[in-house]
Coordinates of C-alpha atoms in Angstrom, one line a residue:
Chain N
M1 CA 37.3 7.5 -8.4
M2 CA 40.2 5.7 -6.4
R3 CA 38.8 6.5 -3.5
G4 CA 35.3 5.1 -4.6
L5 CA 37.5 1.7 -5.9
L6 CA 38.9 1.4 -2.4
A7 CA 35.6 2.4 -0.3
F8 CA 34.1 -0.4 -2.1
A9 CA 36.7 -2.8 -1.4
A10 CA 36.2 -2.3 2.2
L11 CA 32.2 -2.4 1.6
F12 CA 32.8 -5.5 -0.1
V13 CA 35.1 -6.8 3.4
A14 CA 32.8 -5.2 5.5
V15 CA 29.7 -6.9 3.8
F16 CA 31.3 -10.7 4.0
G17 CA 33.8 -10.0 7.3
K18 CA 30.7 -8.7 8.9
D19 CA 33.2 -5.7 10.2
T20 CA 31.7 -2.3 11.5
F21 CA 33.6 0.7 10.4
E22 CA 32.1 3.3 12.6
G23 CA 34.2 5.7 13.8
H24 CA 37.2 4.9 11.5
Q25 CA 39.2 7.3 9.6
V26 CA 41.2 7.5 7.0
F27 CA 44.2 9.8 7.2
R28 CA 46.4 10.8 4.4
I29 CA 50.2 11.1 5.8
V30 CA 52.6 13.1 4.1
A31 CA 56.5 12.4 4.7
K32 CA 58.9 15.7 4.7
N33 CA 62.0 13.8 4.1
D34 CA 63.5 9.8 4.4
V35 CA 63.4 9.9 7.8
Q36 CA 60.0 10.0 8.2
L37 CA 59.3 8.1 5.4
S38 CA 61.2 4.9 6.9
L39 CA 59.4 5.9 10.3
I40 CA 55.7 5.4 8.4
K41 CA 57.1 2.4 6.5
N42 CA 57.9 1.1 10.4
M43 CA 54.2 2.0 11.4
E44 CA 53.1 -1.4 9.4
N45 CA 55.0 -3.2 12.6
M46 CA 53.2 -1.5 15.5
V47 CA 50.4 -3.6 15.8
H48 CA 48.8 -1.7 18.6
F49 CA 47.7 0.7 16.4
E50 CA 45.4 -2.0 14.1
L51 CA 46.5 0.2 11.1
D52 CA 44.8 -0.9 8.0
F53 CA 47.2 0.7 4.7
W54 CA 45.3 1.6 1.9
R55 CA 48.1 3.0 0.1
E56 CA 51.5 2.1 1.5
V57 CA 54.6 3.8 1.6
T58 CA 56.3 4.1 -1.8
D59 CA 58.5 7.6 -2.2
L60 CA 58.8 10.9 -1.0
A61 CA 56.2 12.2 -3.7
T62 CA 53.3 9.8 -2.9
P63 CA 51.4 10.3 0.4
V64 CA 50.3 7.1 2.2
D65 CA 46.2 6.5 3.3
V66 CA 46.0 4.6 6.3
R67 CA 42.6 3.7 7.8
V68 CA 42.5 4.1 12.0
P69 CA 39.8 2.0 13.8
F70 CA 38.2 4.6 16.2
H71 CA 39.7 2.9 19.9
T72 CA 43.1 3.7 18.3
L73 CA 42.5 7.2 16.8
S74 CA 43.8 9.4 19.5
S75 CA 46.6 7.2 20.6
F76 CA 47.6 7.3 16.5
K77 CA 47.3 11.1 16.5
T78 CA 49.8 11.6 19.6
Y79 CA 52.5 9.5 17.7
L80 CA 52.2 11.5 14.5
E81 CA 52.5 14.7 16.4
I82 CA 55.2 13.8 18.2
Q83 CA 57.3 12.7 15.0
D84 CA 56.1 15.7 13.3
I85 CA 54.4 14.2 10.9
D86 CA 52.0 16.0 8.4
Y87 CA 48.3 14.4 8.2
S88 CA 45.0 15.5 7.1
I89 CA 42.0 13.5 7.5
M90 CA 40.1 11.8 4.2
I91 CA 37.5 10.2 5.7
E92 CA 36.2 11.6 8.8
D93 CA 33.7 8.4 9.7
L94 CA 34.0 5.4 6.7
Q95 CA 31.0 3.7 7.9
V96 CA 28.6 6.7 7.4
M97 CA 30.8 7.0 4.0
L98 CA 30.0 3.4 3.4
D99 CA 26.1 3.8 4.3
E100 CA 25.9 7.0 1.9
E101 CA 27.6 5.0 -1.0
L102 CA 25.3 1.9 -0.7
E103 CA 22.3 4.4 -0.6
E104 CA 23.4 5.7 -3.5
M105 CA 24.0 2.7 -5.2
E106 CA 20.9 1.4 -4.7
S107 CA 19.0 4.5 -5.5
A108 CA 21.1 4.7 -8.7
A109 CA 19.9 1.0 -9.8
R110 CA 16.2 2.0 -8.6
A111 CA 16.1 4.5 -10.9
A112 CA 18.1 2.6 -13.7
K113 CA 16.1 2.5 -16.3
P114 CA 15.2 -1.2 -17.0
R115 CA 16.8 -2.5 -20.2
D116 CA 13.9 -5.2 -21.0
T117 CA 11.1 -6.5 -19.2
D118 CA 13.8 -9.4 -17.4
S119 CA 15.3 -6.2 -15.7
F120 CA 11.7 -4.7 -14.9
D121 CA 11.3 -4.3 -10.8
Y122 CA 7.8 -5.5 -10.4
S123 CA 8.2 -5.4 -6.4
T124 CA 8.2 -1.6 -6.5
Y125 CA 5.3 0.9 -7.8
H126 CA 6.2 2.9 -11.1
T127 CA 5.1 6.0 -13.0
I128 CA 2.8 6.7 -15.7
S129 CA 6.1 7.0 -18.1
E130 CA 7.7 3.8 -16.4
I131 CA 4.3 1.6 -16.9
Y132 CA 4.1 3.4 -21.0
S133 CA 7.8 2.3 -21.3
F134 CA 7.3 -1.2 -20.4
Q135 CA 3.9 -1.9 -22.6
D136 CA 6.5 -1.0 -25.5
M137 CA 9.4 -3.4 -24.4
L138 CA 7.1 -6.0 -23.9
V139 CA 5.2 -5.5 -27.4
A140 CA 9.3 -5.0 -29.1
E141 CA 10.1 -8.3 -27.1
N142 CA 6.8 -10.5 -28.1
P143 CA 5.9 -9.1 -31.7
N144 CA 4.1 -12.4 -32.3
L145 CA 1.9 -12.5 -29.4
V146 CA 1.9 -8.9 -27.8
S147 CA 0.4 -6.0 -29.8
K148 CA -0.6 -2.2 -28.5
V149 CA -4.5 -1.1 -29.2
V150 CA -4.8 2.4 -28.3
I151 CA -8.3 2.7 -27.8
G152 CA -8.5 6.3 -26.9
Q153 CA -7.3 9.4 -25.1
S154 CA -7.8 10.4 -21.7
Y155 CA -9.4 13.8 -21.1
Q156 CA -5.9 15.5 -20.7
D157 CA -4.6 13.6 -23.9
R158 CA -3.3 10.7 -22.6
P159 CA -3.0 7.8 -24.3
L160 CA -5.4 4.9 -23.5
N161 CA -3.3 2.0 -23.9
V162 CA -4.6 -1.8 -24.2
L163 CA -2.1 -4.8 -24.6
K164 CA -3.5 -7.7 -27.3
F165 CA -2.6 -10.7 -26.5
S166 CA -3.4 -12.8 -29.0
T167 CA -2.2 -16.1 -31.1
G168 CA -4.0 -15.3 -34.4
G169 CA -7.6 -15.9 -35.7
S170 CA -9.9 -13.3 -36.4
N171 CA -12.0 -11.5 -33.9
R172 CA -11.5 -14.8 -31.4
P173 CA -13.7 -14.8 -28.4
A174 CA -11.7 -12.6 -25.9
I175 CA -11.1 -11.4 -21.9
W176 CA -10.9 -8.0 -20.9
I177 CA -9.2 -7.0 -17.8
D178 CA -8.6 -3.5 -16.2
T179 CA -6.6 -2.2 -13.3
G180 CA -6.3 1.3 -12.3
I181 CA -9.4 2.5 -13.2
H182 CA -9.5 4.7 -9.8
S183 CA -6.1 5.4 -9.4
R184 CA -5.0 6.0 -5.9
E185 CA -5.6 1.8 -5.9
W186 CA -1.8 1.4 -6.8
V187 CA -1.4 -2.5 -6.3
T188 CA -3.8 -2.7 -9.1
Q189 CA -1.7 -1.1 -12.1
A190 CA 1.2 -2.5 -10.1
S191 CA -0.6 -6.1 -10.5
G192 CA -1.5 -5.2 -14.3
T193 CA 2.2 -4.9 -14.9
W194 CA 2.8 -8.3 -13.6
F195 CA -0.1 -10.2 -15.3
A196 CA 1.2 -9.0 -18.5
K197 CA 4.7 -10.4 -17.9
K198 CA 3.1 -13.4 -16.5
I199 CA 1.0 -13.8 -19.6
V200 CA 4.1 -13.8 -21.6
N201 CA 6.2 -16.0 -19.5
D202 CA 3.4 -18.4 -19.1
Y203 CA 2.3 -19.0 -22.8
G204 CA 3.7 -22.1 -24.1
R205 CA 4.9 -23.5 -20.9
D206 CA 1.8 -23.6 -18.8
A207 CA -0.9 -25.8 -20.2
A208 CA -3.9 -24.2 -19.1
L209 CA -2.9 -20.8 -20.1
T210 CA -1.8 -22.0 -23.3
T211 CA -5.3 -23.3 -24.3
I212 CA -6.5 -20.4 -23.3
L213 CA -4.5 -18.4 -25.9
D214 CA -4.7 -20.6 -28.9
N215 CA -8.8 -19.8 -28.7
M216 CA -9.1 -16.8 -27.2
D217 CA -7.4 -13.5 -26.7
I218 CA -6.9 -11.3 -23.7
F219 CA -7.1 -7.3 -23.6
L220 CA -5.4 -5.8 -20.8
E221 CA -5.9 -2.0 -20.2
I222 CA -3.2 -1.6 -16.9
V223 CA -3.5 2.2 -16.4
T224 CA -7.1 2.9 -17.3
N225 CA -7.4 6.4 -15.5
P226 CA -4.0 7.8 -16.6
D227 CA -4.9 11.7 -15.9
G228 CA -6.1 10.3 -12.6
F229 CA -2.7 8.2 -12.0
S230 CA -0.3 10.9 -12.7
Y231 CA -2.2 13.4 -10.5
T232 CA -1.5 10.4 -7.5
H233 CA 2.1 10.9 -8.3
T234 CA 2.6 14.8 -8.3
N235 CA -0.2 16.1 -6.3
N236 CA -2.4 13.9 -4.5
R237 CA -1.9 9.9 -3.3
M238 CA -5.4 9.5 -2.9
W239 CA -7.0 10.9 -5.8
R240 CA -9.5 8.6 -7.1
K241 CA -11.7 10.0 -10.1
T242 CA -10.8 11.3 -13.4
R243 CA -9.5 15.0 -13.6
K244 CA -12.1 16.6 -15.8
P245 CA -13.1 20.0 -14.4
N246 CA -17.1 20.3 -13.8
S247 CA -18.6 23.2 -15.0
G248 CA -20.3 25.9 -12.9
S249 CA -18.1 23.7 -9.8
S250 CA -14.8 24.1 -8.0
C251 CA -14.2 20.6 -7.8
V252 CA -12.6 18.3 -10.4
G253 CA -13.1 14.8 -11.8
V254 CA -15.8 11.8 -12.5
D255 CA -16.0 8.6 -10.6
P256 CA -15.4 6.1 -13.5
N257 CA -17.1 3.6 -11.6
R258 CA -20.3 5.2 -11.7
N259 CA -20.3 6.8 -15.0
W260 CA -21.6 3.7 -17.1
D261 CA -24.8 3.2 -18.4
A262 CA -26.6 0.8 -15.8
G263 CA -29.1 1.8 -13.5
F264 CA -27.3 5.4 -13.9
G265 CA -28.9 8.3 -12.1
G266 CA -30.0 5.9 -9.3
A267 CA -29.4 5.6 -5.7
G268 CA -25.6 4.3 -5.2
A269 CA -23.5 7.4 -6.7
S270 CA -23.9 10.8 -6.1
G271 CA -25.0 14.1 -8.4
N272 CA -22.3 16.3 -6.7
P273 CA -19.2 17.1 -8.6
C274 CA -17.4 17.5 -5.2
S275 CA -18.4 13.9 -4.1
E276 CA -15.6 10.9 -4.7
V277 CA -18.4 9.1 -6.2
Y278 CA -20.0 12.0 -8.7
R279 CA -21.8 9.9 -11.2
G280 CA -20.9 12.7 -13.7
P281 CA -23.4 14.8 -16.2
K282 CA -24.1 12.1 -18.2
A283 CA -23.6 8.3 -18.7
H284 CA -20.2 7.9 -20.9
S285 CA -19.4 11.7 -20.3
E286 CA -15.6 10.5 -19.3
P287 CA -13.3 9.6 -22.6
E288 CA -11.9 7.0 -20.3
V289 CA -15.0 4.9 -19.8
K290 CA -16.8 6.0 -23.5
S291 CA -13.4 4.8 -24.8
I292 CA -14.1 1.1 -23.0
V293 CA -17.4 1.1 -24.1
D294 CA -17.0 1.9 -27.6
F295 CA -14.0 -0.6 -28.0
V296 CA -16.6 -3.3 -26.3
K297 CA -19.4 -3.0 -28.7
A298 CA -17.2 -2.6 -31.9
H299 CA -15.3 -5.9 -30.6
G300 CA -19.0 -7.9 -30.1
N301 CA -16.7 -11.1 -28.9
I302 CA -16.0 -10.2 -25.2
K303 CA -16.8 -13.3 -23.1
A304 CA -15.2 -12.1 -19.8
F305 CA -15.0 -8.8 -18.1
I306 CA -12.9 -8.1 -15.3
S307 CA -12.5 -4.8 -13.3
I308 CA -9.8 -5.0 -10.5
H309 CA -10.1 -2.6 -8.0
A310 CA -8.1 -2.4 -4.3
Y311 CA -8.9 -2.6 -1.1
S312 CA -11.2 -4.9 0.7
Q313 CA -10.4 -8.6 -0.4
M314 CA -13.5 -9.4 -2.4
L315 CA -14.6 -10.6 -5.9
L316 CA -18.1 -9.3 -6.3
Y317 CA -20.4 -10.1 -9.4
P318 CA -23.2 -7.7 -10.7
Y319 CA -25.4 -6.4 -9.3
G320 CA -24.6 -3.2 -7.7
Y321 CA -27.3 -0.6 -8.5
T322 CA -30.4 -3.2 -8.0
R323 CA -31.4 -6.1 -5.3
T324 CA -32.7 -7.9 -8.1
P325 CA -30.2 -11.3 -8.5
A326 CA -28.5 -11.4 -11.9
A327 CA -29.7 -14.0 -14.0
D328 CA -26.7 -16.0 -13.8
Q329 CA -26.3 -15.5 -10.1
R330 CA -25.7 -19.2 -9.1
E331 CA -22.9 -19.8 -11.6
L332 CA -21.2 -16.5 -11.2
D333 CA -21.6 -17.5 -7.3
T334 CA -19.8 -20.7 -7.8
L335 CA -17.4 -19.3 -10.0
A336 CA -16.4 -16.7 -7.4
K337 CA -16.3 -19.2 -4.8
K338 CA -14.0 -21.5 -6.8
A339 CA -11.6 -18.6 -7.9
I340 CA -11.1 -17.0 -4.4
T341 CA -10.5 -20.6 -3.1
D342 CA -7.5 -20.7 -5.8
L343 CA -6.7 -17.6 -4.4
A344 CA -6.3 -18.6 -1.1
S345 CA -4.1 -21.7 -1.5
L346 CA -1.3 -19.7 -2.2
Y347 CA -0.7 -17.3 1.0
R348 CA -4.1 -18.0 2.9
T349 CA -5.5 -14.5 1.8
R350 CA -9.1 -14.5 2.9
Y351 CA -11.4 -13.0 0.5
R352 CA -15.2 -12.7 0.5
Y353 CA -17.4 -12.8 -2.7
G354 CA -21.1 -12.1 -3.8
S355 CA -23.0 -9.5 -5.4
I356 CA -21.7 -5.7 -5.3
I357 CA -25.1 -4.7 -3.4
N358 CA -25.0 -7.3 -0.8
T359 CA -21.3 -7.4 -0.3
I360 CA -20.2 -3.7 -0.1
Y361 CA -22.5 -1.3 -0.9
Q362 CA -25.1 -0.1 -3.6
A363 CA -23.1 1.5 -6.3
S364 CA -25.0 2.9 -9.4
G365 CA -23.6 3.3 -13.0
G366 CA -20.6 0.8 -12.2
T367 CA -18.5 -0.7 -14.9
I368 CA -19.6 -4.4 -14.7
D369 CA -23.1 -3.6 -14.1
W370 CA -23.2 -2.2 -17.5
T371 CA -21.0 -4.5 -19.2
Y372 CA -23.0 -7.9 -18.0
N373 CA -26.1 -6.1 -19.4
Q374 CA -24.5 -6.3 -22.7
G375 CA -24.7 -10.2 -22.4
I376 CA -20.8 -10.3 -21.1
K377 CA -21.9 -13.2 -18.5
Y378 CA -18.7 -13.5 -16.6
S379 CA -18.3 -9.8 -15.3
Y380 CA -16.7 -9.6 -11.9
T381 CA -14.8 -7.2 -10.3
F382 CA -11.9 -7.6 -7.8
E383 CA -11.1 -5.6 -4.5
L384 CA -7.6 -6.5 -3.5
R385 CA -5.4 -6.4 -0.4
D386 CA -6.0 -5.1 2.2
T387 CA -8.7 -4.9 4.6
G388 CA -7.6 -1.4 6.0
R389 CA -4.0 -1.9 7.7
Y390 CA -2.5 0.2 4.7
G391 CA -5.3 0.6 2.2
F392 CA -4.3 2.3 -1.0
I393 CA -1.0 2.6 0.4
L394 CA 0.0 -0.9 0.3
P395 CA 3.6 -1.4 0.6
A396 CA 5.7 -2.4 -2.1
N397 CA 6.5 -5.8 -0.7
Q398 CA 3.0 -7.2 -1.0
I399 CA 2.7 -6.2 -4.9
I400 CA 3.9 -9.5 -6.1
P401 CA 2.2 -11.6 -3.7
T402 CA -0.8 -10.1 -4.0
A403 CA -0.4 -10.5 -8.3
Q404 CA 0.6 -13.7 -7.7
E405 CA -2.8 -14.7 -5.6
T406 CA -4.9 -12.5 -7.8
W407 CA -3.8 -14.5 -11.0
L408 CA -4.7 -17.8 -9.8
A409 CA -8.2 -16.9 -9.3
L410 CA -8.0 -14.9 -12.4
M411 CA -7.2 -18.1 -13.9
A412 CA -9.9 -20.1 -12.5
I413 CA -12.1 -17.4 -14.2
M414 CA -10.6 -17.5 -18.1
D415 CA -10.4 -21.2 -17.6
H416 CA -13.9 -21.3 -16.5
T417 CA -15.0 -18.7 -19.3
F418 CA -13.3 -21.4 -22.3
K419 CA -14.9 -24.3 -21.3
N420 CA -18.0 -22.8 -21.1
P421 CA -18.7 -20.6 -24.6
Y422 CA -21.9 -19.3 -24.9
Chain H
M1 CA -38.7 -5.5 17.9
T2 CA -37.1 -7.4 14.3
N3 CA -34.9 -9.8 15.3
E4 CA -32.5 -11.0 12.1
E5 CA -30.0 -13.2 11.8
L6 CA -27.7 -11.5 9.0
N7 CA -25.6 -13.1 6.8
P8 CA -21.5 -12.5 8.1
I9 CA -20.7 -11.9 4.9
H10 CA -22.4 -9.1 3.9
Y11 CA -21.9 -5.1 4.5
P12 CA -24.2 -4.5 7.5
A13 CA -22.7 -7.6 9.5
Q14 CA -19.0 -6.2 8.6
R15 CA -19.5 -2.4 9.4
A16 CA -21.0 -3.6 12.9
A17 CA -18.1 -5.5 13.6
K18 CA -15.6 -3.3 12.3
V19 CA -16.8 -0.8 15.0
V20 CA -16.0 -3.5 17.8
L21 CA -12.1 -2.8 16.3
H22 CA -12.1 0.9 16.8
Y23 CA -13.5 0.2 20.2
L24 CA -10.6 -2.5 21.6
N25 CA -8.0 -0.1 19.7
S26 CA -9.0 2.9 21.3
R27 CA -9.3 1.0 24.7
C28 CA -6.4 -1.2 24.8
G29 CA -4.1 -0.6 22.0
S30 CA -0.7 0.5 22.7
P31 CA 2.2 1.6 20.0
Y32 CA 3.1 -1.7 19.8
K33 CA -0.3 -3.3 20.3
L34 CA -2.9 -3.0 17.2
F35 CA -6.5 -5.3 16.5
E36 CA -7.4 -6.1 13.5
L37 CA -10.9 -7.6 12.2
Q38 CA -10.5 -11.4 10.9
T39 CA -13.7 -12.9 10.9
V40 CA -17.3 -12.8 11.4
Y41 CA -18.9 -15.7 12.1
R42 CA -22.4 -15.0 13.3
V43 CA -24.3 -11.7 13.8
N44 CA -27.9 -11.4 15.0
A45 CA -29.5 -7.7 14.6
E46 CA -32.4 -6.3 16.7
D47 CA -34.4 -3.0 16.8
V48 CA -34.5 -2.2 20.3
A49 CA -37.1 0.5 21.4
D50 CA -36.3 3.8 22.1
S51 CA -32.8 2.9 21.7
G52 CA -31.7 1.8 18.3
R53 CA -30.5 -1.0 16.9
K54 CA -28.4 -3.5 18.6
Y55 CA -25.9 -6.3 16.8
R56 CA -24.7 -8.9 18.7
M57 CA -22.0 -11.4 17.3
E58 CA -19.2 -14.0 17.2
I59 CA -15.7 -12.4 15.3
S60 CA -12.3 -12.9 15.4
V61 CA -9.8 -10.5 16.3
K62 CA -5.9 -10.7 15.1
E63 CA -3.3 -8.5 16.7
M64 CA -0.9 -7.6 14.2
F65 CA 2.7 -7.3 15.8
G66 CA 2.1 -10.6 17.1
N67 CA -0.1 -12.4 14.9
T68 CA -2.4 -13.9 17.6
V69 CA -6.1 -14.2 17.0
E70 CA -8.9 -14.6 19.4
K71 CA -12.1 -15.5 19.1
C72 CA -14.7 -13.0 21.0
S73 CA -18.4 -12.0 21.4
A74 CA -19.5 -8.1 20.9
E75 CA -22.3 -6.0 20.9
V76 CA -22.7 -2.8 18.9
L77 CA -25.7 -0.6 19.6
F78 CA -26.5 2.2 16.9
P79 CA -28.5 4.7 18.5
R80 CA -31.5 5.9 16.4
G81 CA -34.0 8.2 16.1
E82 CA -34.3 10.8 19.1
Q83 CA -31.3 9.3 20.3
Q84 CA -27.7 10.8 19.2
G85 CA -24.3 10.2 19.7
S86 CA -21.6 7.4 19.3
P87 CA -22.4 3.3 19.0
K88 CA -22.0 1.6 22.2
V89 CA -19.8 -1.4 22.4
Q90 CA -19.3 -4.0 24.6
T91 CA -16.5 -6.9 24.0
S92 CA -15.9 -10.4 25.6
C93 CA -12.2 -10.0 24.1
E94 CA -9.7 -11.2 27.0
E95 CA -6.6 -12.9 26.1
L96 CA -5.8 -10.4 23.3
L97 CA -6.0 -7.5 26.2
K98 CA -3.7 -9.4 27.9
I99 CA -0.7 -9.1 25.4
N100 CA 1.9 -7.3 27.6
T101 CA 4.0 -4.4 25.6
K102 CA 5.1 -2.6 28.7
S103 CA 8.9 -3.1 28.1
Q104 CA 8.7 -1.8 24.7
E105 CA 6.3 1.1 25.7
E106 CA 8.9 1.9 28.9
A107 CA 11.9 2.1 26.3
L108 CA 9.8 4.4 23.6
Y109 CA 8.9 6.7 26.7
Q110 CA 12.5 7.0 27.9
Q111 CA 13.7 7.3 24.5
Y112 CA 11.3 10.2 23.6
K113 CA 11.2 11.9 27.1
T114 CA 15.1 12.6 27.4
R115 CA 15.6 13.6 23.6
H116 CA 16.2 16.9 23.1
S117 CA 14.8 17.4 20.2
L118 CA 10.9 16.9 19.6
L119 CA 9.7 14.2 17.0
S120 CA 8.6 15.8 13.7
A121 CA 7.5 13.3 10.9
Q122 CA 5.7 13.2 7.8
N123 CA 3.6 10.9 5.6
L124 CA 3.2 7.5 7.8
P125 CA 3.0 5.1 5.4
D126 CA 4.5 7.3 2.6
S127 CA 3.0 6.8 -1.0
Y128 CA 4.7 3.6 -1.5
G129 CA 3.5 2.3 1.5
H130 CA 6.7 2.3 3.6
I131 CA 7.2 3.1 7.4
E132 CA 10.7 3.3 8.9
P133 CA 10.9 0.5 11.7
D134 CA 11.4 3.3 14.5
M135 CA 8.3 5.6 13.1
T136 CA 6.2 2.5 13.1
P137 CA 5.3 3.0 16.9
F138 CA 4.1 6.4 15.9
W139 CA 2.0 5.3 12.9
C140 CA 0.5 3.1 15.6
L141 CA 0.1 5.6 18.1
G142 CA -2.2 7.5 14.9
A143 CA -3.8 4.5 14.2
L144 CA -5.3 4.4 18.0
A145 CA -5.8 8.1 18.4
S146 CA -8.1 7.6 14.9
S147 CA -9.9 4.9 16.5
F148 CA -11.3 7.3 19.3
V149 CA -12.5 9.5 15.5
M150 CA -13.5 6.5 13.9
L151 CA -15.9 4.7 17.0
A152 CA -17.4 8.6 17.7
E153 CA -18.0 8.9 14.2
S154 CA -19.2 5.0 13.1
T155 CA -22.9 4.8 11.5
E156 CA -24.9 1.7 9.9
E157 CA -23.7 3.7 6.8
T158 CA -20.0 4.3 7.4
L159 CA -16.8 1.6 7.5
Y160 CA -13.9 3.5 8.6
N161 CA -10.0 2.8 8.3
M162 CA -7.0 5.1 8.9
A163 CA -5.6 5.8 5.4
Q164 CA -2.5 7.6 6.6
V165 CA -0.4 9.7 8.9
T166 CA 0.1 12.8 7.3
N167 CA 2.1 14.6 10.3
I168 CA 3.5 14.3 13.8
T169 CA 4.3 17.2 15.7
Q170 CA 5.8 16.7 19.3
L171 CA 4.8 19.2 21.7
A172 CA 6.7 20.3 25.0
T173 CA 5.1 19.2 28.2
E174 CA 5.6 20.0 31.8
D175 CA 4.3 16.8 32.6
D176 CA 4.8 13.4 32.8
R177 CA 3.0 12.1 29.3
L178 CA 4.6 12.6 25.6
K179 CA 2.0 15.1 23.9
F180 CA 1.9 15.0 20.2
D181 CA -0.1 16.9 17.5
Y182 CA -1.4 14.9 14.8
H183 CA -2.5 15.2 11.5
I184 CA -4.5 11.9 10.0
L185 CA -6.7 11.1 7.0
L186 CA -9.9 8.8 7.9
H187 CA -11.0 6.8 4.6
D188 CA -14.9 5.6 4.9
V189 CA -15.2 2.9 2.4
V190 CA -18.8 3.4 2.0
S191 CA -18.6 7.4 0.6
Q192 CA -15.2 7.0 -0.6
E193 CA -14.4 9.8 1.3
I194 CA -11.0 10.8 2.2
I195 CA -11.5 12.9 5.7
P196 CA -8.8 14.7 7.4
W197 CA -8.8 15.2 11.2
N198 CA -6.6 17.0 13.5
L199 CA -6.0 15.6 17.0
L200 CA -3.6 16.5 19.8
I201 CA -3.3 13.8 22.3
T202 CA -0.7 12.1 25.1
W203 CA 0.4 9.1 25.8
S204 CA 2.4 7.5 28.6
P205 CA 2.8 3.8 29.5
P206 CA 0.6 4.0 32.9
E207 CA -2.2 6.2 31.0
G208 CA -2.1 5.2 27.3
V209 CA -3.3 7.3 24.7
K210 CA -5.7 10.3 25.9
V211 CA -7.5 12.7 23.1
L212 CA -7.4 16.2 24.6
Q213 CA -8.7 17.8 21.0
M214 CA -9.8 16.2 17.9
K215 CA -11.4 18.2 14.8
Q216 CA -12.5 17.6 11.5
L217 CA -10.7 19.8 8.8
P218 CA -12.0 20.8 5.3
P219 CA -11.9 18.4 2.7
H220 CA -8.3 17.6 0.7
Q221 CA -8.0 20.2 -2.3
K222 CA -10.7 18.3 -5.2
L223 CA -9.8 21.2 -6.9
L224 CA -6.8 22.5 -8.9

């Protein structure tokens, strides 16, 4: 403990004095008698050794600790040996020890459970249990604004948690946002966590968001595919689909973004269980999808539905399964343009926008094709950063910038939805 | 001989443009020089009898480490029908290719030529997107090597990126080059598949990257 404190003091000096202690050693010196004790005391005056006494001479019973710089080590040892003064090396290389200690402290800080959502680290990727704890903390801290709705269970019985942001009313028109439906797209769950906190922070402070929440509800599902997400932490970072086994196949999982009842069975998805875009045995076969379908139908008053993916830097609207333009194509296109212009205003991140089938590829059984066909006009899909440099494994230092810029686009969509009731 | 002006934002133009980048990286990249697509301005596509489909385009290309951007024209010919093989690419990008990274390359080369132990590394980046700074040139080398594969494998129905370098093993050599066994994961945006490849490469500052062998590996466990 003492050594730790002394080391910390040295570190403090090092950080502010910009010293380095590479190769420095810390000696523990034991005087055998009073003569030696005087000799050791006298060493304080031997400036050529450049000694730094950590524990100074007191009495015969107490050892003396001294830091010796690298370049005087050899002459100092010789001096001690000539005087027949006993010593041992407590620290072989002070800089190495300081570096290790700093690493430990940082690692402990990282691993420490946040006490509240203010001390939660938004700039790092989290596990499912950390995100679920975050959700509970956010609700506990904001009981009048946030509640948790469990809309179902995943295949492996994990709860499907949705945060409801509401200032009251009864079944108000609502906005739905989901992240993490494809589990390997980690920047999306991380952004969803940031969005949750952002909403709570901005209510009562940001005029636009406050007006929206005074009149509408926001539903946010952060970990939309929890089984897949857990699997990306434990087994395979590149896992995309659900984790439901497929009968008659050794391949696991269904693509939850090909499992919706919109153009289901058509081109733009696969019938092969081993495919990353396997549509599943039937529409809504996956509980992760069915739960949202049931929720949306039961609610009946959702006015905007935004499903968030990564990567490619795109903002997309229906359709994916057909080239027939959506009836509201012009309005959706104009709004998309506004949203990505707002997004780019922050860090100049460039997004492309358009219908799914034109901009990225034909895809059948997709989420927002279904929601649009249910009458939810403002149905959009995002593909967040980047464009392929790091792809799914986006550096954590891009989480917050990504979330911040995406939020501007989300606000554009939510604001337009609020101002254009239908 | 249909000839049409494509929407540069839509995927056919974007897929063709990406191929140009695979070509540039395989030919002109270095451990300190890697190119990415910035913008597609104009694309014209034409069927060429007995050859395939030729895309002529105006694009801008960015060098990733120095952030310089150059506007270039390029042509990509995708073979069709009877024709087999990789797309054929031509570009006019000149300025970016002149970027000089020789001194950094020499320093890297000397460091690894004289080291006693052979390099061994995994997961660049790691799950959290992190790469140790002194490993970045080896991630970059992996991206260059991957570009050979991505160029060879590209069609109008694919859009490849390197997803991750999963393993690098340096091998001893008798000659002047450094030699590495790379395991990489490619991601095809169109099929969404992750495709593992094994590449045996050499590198030296005068010669650049040479791919000795490349082999597609069985898909990563879709099971368990």
